[in-house]
mmCIF file of C-alpha atoms in Angstrom:
data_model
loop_
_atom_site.group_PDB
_atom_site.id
_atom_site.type_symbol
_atom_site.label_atom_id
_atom_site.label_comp_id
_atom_site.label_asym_id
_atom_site.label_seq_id
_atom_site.Cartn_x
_atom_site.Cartn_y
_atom_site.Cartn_z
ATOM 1 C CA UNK A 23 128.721 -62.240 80.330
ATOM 2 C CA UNK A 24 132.168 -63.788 81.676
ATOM 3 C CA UNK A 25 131.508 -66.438 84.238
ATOM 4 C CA UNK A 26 133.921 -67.281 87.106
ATOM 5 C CA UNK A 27 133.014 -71.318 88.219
ATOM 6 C CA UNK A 28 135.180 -71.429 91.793
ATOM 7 C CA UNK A 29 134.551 -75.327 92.854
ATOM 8 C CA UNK A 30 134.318 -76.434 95.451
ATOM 9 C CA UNK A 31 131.786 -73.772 97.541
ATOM 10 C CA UNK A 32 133.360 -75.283 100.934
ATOM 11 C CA UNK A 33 135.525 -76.979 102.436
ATOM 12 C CA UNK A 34 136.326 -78.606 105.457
ATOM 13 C CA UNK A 35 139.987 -80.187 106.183
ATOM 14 C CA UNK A 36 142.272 -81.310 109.221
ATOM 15 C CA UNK A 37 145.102 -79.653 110.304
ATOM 16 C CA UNK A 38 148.184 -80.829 108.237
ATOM 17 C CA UNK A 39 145.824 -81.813 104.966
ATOM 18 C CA UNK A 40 146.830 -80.290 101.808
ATOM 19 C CA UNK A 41 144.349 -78.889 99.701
ATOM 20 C CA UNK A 42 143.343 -77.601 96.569
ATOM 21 C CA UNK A 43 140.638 -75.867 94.619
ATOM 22 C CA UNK A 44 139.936 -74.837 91.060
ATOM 23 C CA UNK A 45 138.888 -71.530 89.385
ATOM 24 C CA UNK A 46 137.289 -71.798 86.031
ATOM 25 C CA UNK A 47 137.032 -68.898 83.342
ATOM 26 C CA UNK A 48 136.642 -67.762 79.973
ATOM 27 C CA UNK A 49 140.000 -69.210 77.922
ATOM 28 C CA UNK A 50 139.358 -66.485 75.160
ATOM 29 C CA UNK A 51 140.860 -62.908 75.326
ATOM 30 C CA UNK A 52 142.654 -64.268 78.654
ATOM 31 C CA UNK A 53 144.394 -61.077 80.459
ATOM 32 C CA UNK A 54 145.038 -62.180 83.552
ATOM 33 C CA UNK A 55 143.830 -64.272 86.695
ATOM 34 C CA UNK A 56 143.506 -62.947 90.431
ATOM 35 C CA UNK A 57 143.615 -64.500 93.744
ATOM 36 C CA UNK A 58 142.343 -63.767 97.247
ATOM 37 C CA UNK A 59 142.432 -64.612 100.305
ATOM 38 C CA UNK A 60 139.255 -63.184 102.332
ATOM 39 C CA UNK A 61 139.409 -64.055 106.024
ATOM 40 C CA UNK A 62 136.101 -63.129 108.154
ATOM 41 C CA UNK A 63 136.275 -59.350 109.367
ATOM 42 C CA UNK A 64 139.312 -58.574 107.148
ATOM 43 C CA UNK A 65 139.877 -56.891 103.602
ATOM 44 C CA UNK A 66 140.391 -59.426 100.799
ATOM 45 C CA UNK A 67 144.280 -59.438 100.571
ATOM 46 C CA UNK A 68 145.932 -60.266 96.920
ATOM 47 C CA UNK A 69 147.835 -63.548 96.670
ATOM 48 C CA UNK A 70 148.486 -63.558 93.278
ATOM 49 C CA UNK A 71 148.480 -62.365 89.965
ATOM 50 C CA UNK A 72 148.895 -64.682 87.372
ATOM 51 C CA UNK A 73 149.059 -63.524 83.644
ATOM 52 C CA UNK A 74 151.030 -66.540 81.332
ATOM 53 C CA UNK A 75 150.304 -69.815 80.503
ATOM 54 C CA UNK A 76 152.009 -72.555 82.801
ATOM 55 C CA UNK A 77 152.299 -69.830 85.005
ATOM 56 C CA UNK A 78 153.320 -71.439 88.829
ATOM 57 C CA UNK A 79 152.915 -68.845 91.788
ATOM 58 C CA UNK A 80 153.850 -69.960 95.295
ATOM 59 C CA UNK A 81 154.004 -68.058 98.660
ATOM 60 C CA UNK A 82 154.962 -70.251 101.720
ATOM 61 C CA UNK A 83 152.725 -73.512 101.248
ATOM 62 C CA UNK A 84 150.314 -71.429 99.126
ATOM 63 C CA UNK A 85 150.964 -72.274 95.436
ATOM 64 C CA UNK A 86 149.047 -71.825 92.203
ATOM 65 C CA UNK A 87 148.968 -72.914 88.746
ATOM 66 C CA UNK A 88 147.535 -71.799 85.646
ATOM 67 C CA UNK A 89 146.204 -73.250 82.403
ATOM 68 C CA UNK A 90 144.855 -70.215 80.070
ATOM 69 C CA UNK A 91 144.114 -72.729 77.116
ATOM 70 C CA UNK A 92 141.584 -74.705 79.158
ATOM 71 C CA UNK A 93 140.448 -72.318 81.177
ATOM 72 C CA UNK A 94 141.763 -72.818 84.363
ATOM 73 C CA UNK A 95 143.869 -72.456 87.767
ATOM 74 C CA UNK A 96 144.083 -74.662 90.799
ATOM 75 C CA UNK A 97 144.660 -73.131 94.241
ATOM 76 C CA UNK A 98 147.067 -75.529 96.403
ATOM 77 C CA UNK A 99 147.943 -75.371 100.087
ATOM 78 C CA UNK A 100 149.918 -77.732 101.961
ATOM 79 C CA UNK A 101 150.031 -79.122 105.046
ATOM 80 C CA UNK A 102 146.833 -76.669 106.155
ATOM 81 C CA UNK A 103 147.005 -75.120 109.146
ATOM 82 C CA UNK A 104 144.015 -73.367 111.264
ATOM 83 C CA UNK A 105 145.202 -69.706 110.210
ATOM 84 C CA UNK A 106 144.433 -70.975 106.524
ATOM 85 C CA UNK A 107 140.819 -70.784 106.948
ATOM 86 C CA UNK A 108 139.096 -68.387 104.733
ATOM 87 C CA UNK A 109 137.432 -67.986 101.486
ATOM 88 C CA UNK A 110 139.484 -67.663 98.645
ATOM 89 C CA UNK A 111 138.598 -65.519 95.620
ATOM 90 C CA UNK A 112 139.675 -65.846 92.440
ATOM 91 C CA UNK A 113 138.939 -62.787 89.800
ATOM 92 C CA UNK A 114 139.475 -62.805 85.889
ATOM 93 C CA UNK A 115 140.843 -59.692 84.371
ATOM 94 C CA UNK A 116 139.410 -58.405 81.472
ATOM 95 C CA UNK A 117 141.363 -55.620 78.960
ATOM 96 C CA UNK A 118 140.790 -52.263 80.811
ATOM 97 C CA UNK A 119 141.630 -53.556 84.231
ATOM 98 C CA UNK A 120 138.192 -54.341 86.085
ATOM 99 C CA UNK A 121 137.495 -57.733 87.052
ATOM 100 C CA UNK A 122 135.165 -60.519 87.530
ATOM 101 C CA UNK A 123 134.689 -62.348 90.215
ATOM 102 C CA UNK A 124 134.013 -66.265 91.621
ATOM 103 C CA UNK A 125 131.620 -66.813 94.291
ATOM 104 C CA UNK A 126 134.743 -68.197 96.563
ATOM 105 C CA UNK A 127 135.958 -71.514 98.309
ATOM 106 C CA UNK A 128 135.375 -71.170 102.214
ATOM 107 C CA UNK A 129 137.834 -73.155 103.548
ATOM 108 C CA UNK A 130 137.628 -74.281 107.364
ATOM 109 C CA UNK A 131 141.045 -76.088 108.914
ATOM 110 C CA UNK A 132 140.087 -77.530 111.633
ATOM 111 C CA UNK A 133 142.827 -78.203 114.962
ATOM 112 C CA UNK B 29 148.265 -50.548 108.302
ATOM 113 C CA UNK B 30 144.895 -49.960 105.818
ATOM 114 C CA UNK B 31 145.141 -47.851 103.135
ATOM 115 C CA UNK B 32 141.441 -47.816 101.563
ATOM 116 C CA UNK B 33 138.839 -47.228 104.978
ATOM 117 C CA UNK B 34 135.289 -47.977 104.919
ATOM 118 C CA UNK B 35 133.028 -46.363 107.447
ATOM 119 C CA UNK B 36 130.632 -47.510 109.084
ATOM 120 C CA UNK B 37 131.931 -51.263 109.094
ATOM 121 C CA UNK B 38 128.533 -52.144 110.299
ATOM 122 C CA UNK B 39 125.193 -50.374 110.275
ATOM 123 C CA UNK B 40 121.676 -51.681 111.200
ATOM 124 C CA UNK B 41 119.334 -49.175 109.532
ATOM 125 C CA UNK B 42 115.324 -48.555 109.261
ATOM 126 C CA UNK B 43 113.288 -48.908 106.171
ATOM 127 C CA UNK B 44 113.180 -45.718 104.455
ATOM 128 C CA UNK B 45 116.126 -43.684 105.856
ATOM 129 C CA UNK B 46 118.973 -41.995 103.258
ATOM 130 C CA UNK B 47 122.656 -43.670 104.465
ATOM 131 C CA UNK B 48 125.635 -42.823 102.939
ATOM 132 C CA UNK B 49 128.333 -45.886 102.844
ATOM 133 C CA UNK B 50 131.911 -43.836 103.101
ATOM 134 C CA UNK B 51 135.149 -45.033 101.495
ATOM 135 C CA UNK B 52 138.900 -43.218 100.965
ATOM 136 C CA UNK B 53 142.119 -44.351 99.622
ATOM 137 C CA UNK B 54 145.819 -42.652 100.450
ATOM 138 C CA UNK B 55 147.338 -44.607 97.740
ATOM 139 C CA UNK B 56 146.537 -41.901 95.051
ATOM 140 C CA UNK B 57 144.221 -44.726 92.825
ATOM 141 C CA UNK B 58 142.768 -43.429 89.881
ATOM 142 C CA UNK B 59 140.302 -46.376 89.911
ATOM 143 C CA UNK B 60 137.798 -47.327 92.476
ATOM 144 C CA UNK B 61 135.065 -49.698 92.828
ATOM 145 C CA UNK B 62 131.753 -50.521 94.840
ATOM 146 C CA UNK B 63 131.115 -54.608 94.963
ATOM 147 C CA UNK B 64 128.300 -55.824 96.640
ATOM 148 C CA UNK B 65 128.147 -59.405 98.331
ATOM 149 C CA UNK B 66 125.109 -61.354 99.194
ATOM 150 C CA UNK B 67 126.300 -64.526 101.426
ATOM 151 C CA UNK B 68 127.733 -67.635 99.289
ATOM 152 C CA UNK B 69 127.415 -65.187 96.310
ATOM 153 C CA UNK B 70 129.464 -64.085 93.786
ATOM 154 C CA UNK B 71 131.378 -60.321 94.338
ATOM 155 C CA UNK B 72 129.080 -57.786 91.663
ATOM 156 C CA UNK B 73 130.431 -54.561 91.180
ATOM 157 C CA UNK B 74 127.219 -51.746 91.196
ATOM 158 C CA UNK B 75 129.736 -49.051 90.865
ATOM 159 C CA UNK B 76 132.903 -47.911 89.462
ATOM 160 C CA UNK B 77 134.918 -44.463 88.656
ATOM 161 C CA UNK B 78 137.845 -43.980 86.778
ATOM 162 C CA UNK B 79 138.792 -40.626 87.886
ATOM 163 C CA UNK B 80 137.228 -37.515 88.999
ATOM 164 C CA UNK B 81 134.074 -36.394 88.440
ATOM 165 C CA UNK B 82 134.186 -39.972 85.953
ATOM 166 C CA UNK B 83 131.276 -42.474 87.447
ATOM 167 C CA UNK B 84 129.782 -45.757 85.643
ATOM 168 C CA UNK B 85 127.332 -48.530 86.745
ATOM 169 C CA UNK B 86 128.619 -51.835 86.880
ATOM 170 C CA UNK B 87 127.062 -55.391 86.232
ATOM 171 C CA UNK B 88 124.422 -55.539 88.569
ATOM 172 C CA UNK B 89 122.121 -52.843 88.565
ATOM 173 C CA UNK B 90 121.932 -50.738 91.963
ATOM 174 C CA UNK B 91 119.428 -48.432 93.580
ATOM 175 C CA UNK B 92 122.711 -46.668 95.042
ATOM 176 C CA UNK B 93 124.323 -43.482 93.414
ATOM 177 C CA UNK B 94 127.841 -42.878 93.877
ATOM 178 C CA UNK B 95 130.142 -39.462 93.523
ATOM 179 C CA UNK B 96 133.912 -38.958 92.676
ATOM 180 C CA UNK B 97 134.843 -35.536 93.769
ATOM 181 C CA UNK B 98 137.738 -36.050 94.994
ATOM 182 C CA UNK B 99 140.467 -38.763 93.834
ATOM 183 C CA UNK B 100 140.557 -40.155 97.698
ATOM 184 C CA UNK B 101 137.023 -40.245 98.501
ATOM 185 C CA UNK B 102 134.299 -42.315 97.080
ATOM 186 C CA UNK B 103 130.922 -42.557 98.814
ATOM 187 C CA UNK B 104 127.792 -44.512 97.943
ATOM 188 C CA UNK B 105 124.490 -43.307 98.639
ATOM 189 C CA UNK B 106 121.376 -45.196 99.268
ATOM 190 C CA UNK B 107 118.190 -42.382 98.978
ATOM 191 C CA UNK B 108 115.265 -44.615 101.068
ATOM 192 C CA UNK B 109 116.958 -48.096 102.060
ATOM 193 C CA UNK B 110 114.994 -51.173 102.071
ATOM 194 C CA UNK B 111 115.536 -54.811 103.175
ATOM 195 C CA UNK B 112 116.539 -55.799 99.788
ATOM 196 C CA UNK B 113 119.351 -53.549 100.084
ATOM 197 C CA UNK B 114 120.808 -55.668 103.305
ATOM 198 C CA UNK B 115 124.172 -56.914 101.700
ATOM 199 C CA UNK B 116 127.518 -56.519 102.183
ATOM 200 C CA UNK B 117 128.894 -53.176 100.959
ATOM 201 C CA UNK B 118 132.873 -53.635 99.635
ATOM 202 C CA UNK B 119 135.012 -50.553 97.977
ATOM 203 C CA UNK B 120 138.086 -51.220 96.289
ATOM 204 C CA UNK B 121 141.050 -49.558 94.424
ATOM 205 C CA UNK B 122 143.518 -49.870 91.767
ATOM 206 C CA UNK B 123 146.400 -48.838 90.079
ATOM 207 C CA UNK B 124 145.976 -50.889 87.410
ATOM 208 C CA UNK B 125 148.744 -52.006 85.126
ATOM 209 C CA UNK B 126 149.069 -55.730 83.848
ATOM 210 C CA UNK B 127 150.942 -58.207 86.404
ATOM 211 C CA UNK B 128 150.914 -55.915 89.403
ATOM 212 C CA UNK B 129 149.063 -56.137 92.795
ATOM 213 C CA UNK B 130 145.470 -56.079 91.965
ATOM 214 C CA UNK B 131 143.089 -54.298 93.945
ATOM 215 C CA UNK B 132 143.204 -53.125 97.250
ATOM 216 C CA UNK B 133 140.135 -53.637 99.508
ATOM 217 C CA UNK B 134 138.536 -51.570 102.325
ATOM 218 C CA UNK B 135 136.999 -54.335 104.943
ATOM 219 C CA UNK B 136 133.767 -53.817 104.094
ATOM 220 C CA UNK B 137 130.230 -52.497 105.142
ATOM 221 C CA UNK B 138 128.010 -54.711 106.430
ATOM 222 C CA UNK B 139 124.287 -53.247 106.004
ATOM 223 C CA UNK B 140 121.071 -54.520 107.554
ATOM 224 C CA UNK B 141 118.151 -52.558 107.102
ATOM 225 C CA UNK B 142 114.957 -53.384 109.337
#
């Protein structure tokens, strides 16, 4: 069984804060990492796709790293701003293309 | 603009009646998924079909069927629904190839049943 560890569950910030959150996963026959970004009502839309060690993803103040030998990828946002809150999902690959999911980091920016 | 629809995007339904959960992609996706979502819970996929007339069961086992007779359309059926079955209902679709996009997500089915 391949578990995704998203920490933390929630999150509360002010406007302006930066943020960040981790996804943990399997190191071993790493294929490639996933994240979402899930706002209430909506479909989850990708952010990014992240597939080599070191790799550093950024869109706007959205930015993400990952670390494939440990297991892990933090989730940064800076300067937060209301339109930020949502959950974010992060989703390990595995060979054949389907995916496994994190329970999520609900984040709430609040004004 | 969407290009995966789920229908209904919410449905309050009694104990014991057959619903059918709709979902259909434009994009041409061989690959398409069912994920269900309890609140503060992890995504589990219950379904997933790899072409045509090709249907699996995922991770978490479902009372739902599914069918894939046509490449668009992918449709989950519950027979007799029951309050355990209240969840949220997400379909999903790929093209998959390493280092591209991901899945694409329908918004969802939200299903109560009374």
């Amino acid at each position: 069984i391949l578990n995704v560890e998203q920490s933390p569950q929630s999150l509360h910030v002010q406007e302006g804060d930066s943020t960040n959150f981790t996804c943990s996963f399997p190191s071993s026959n790493f294929y490639a990492l996933h994240w979402y970004r899930w706002e209430t009502a909506k479909s989850p839309e990708a952010l990014f796709v992240m597939t080599l060690n070191g790799d550093e993803k950024k869109k706007g103040r959205i930015s993400a790293t990952l670390n494939t030998k440990e297991g892990y990828s933090y989730l940064y946002i800076k300067g937060s701003q209301p339109e930020d809150s949502a959950t974010y999902l992060c989703a390990f690959e595995v060979p054949g293309g389907d995916m496994r999911f994190g329970a999520g980091t609900r984040l709430t920016v609040k004004p | 603009e969407a290009d995966i629809y789920q229908t209904p995007r919410y449905l309050v339904i009694g104990t014991g009646k057959k619903i059918t959960l709709e979902c259909s992609q434009t994009m041409g996706h061989d690959k398409m998924y069912w994920y269900q979502q309890d609140p503060g819970m992890e995504l589990h996929l219950i379904h997933y079909s790899y072409g045509v007339n090709s249907t699996e069961k995922g991770d978490l086992s479902s009372e739902s069927t599914v069918s894939r007779i046509r490449t668009e359309h992918f449709p989950l059926t519950l027979e007799s629904a029951r309050p355990s079955h209240t969840s949220q209902y997400l379909c999903a679709s790929s093209e998959f190839d390493r280092g591209r996009d991901g899945y694409t997500f329908g918004s969802g089915t939200r299903l109560t049943v009374v």
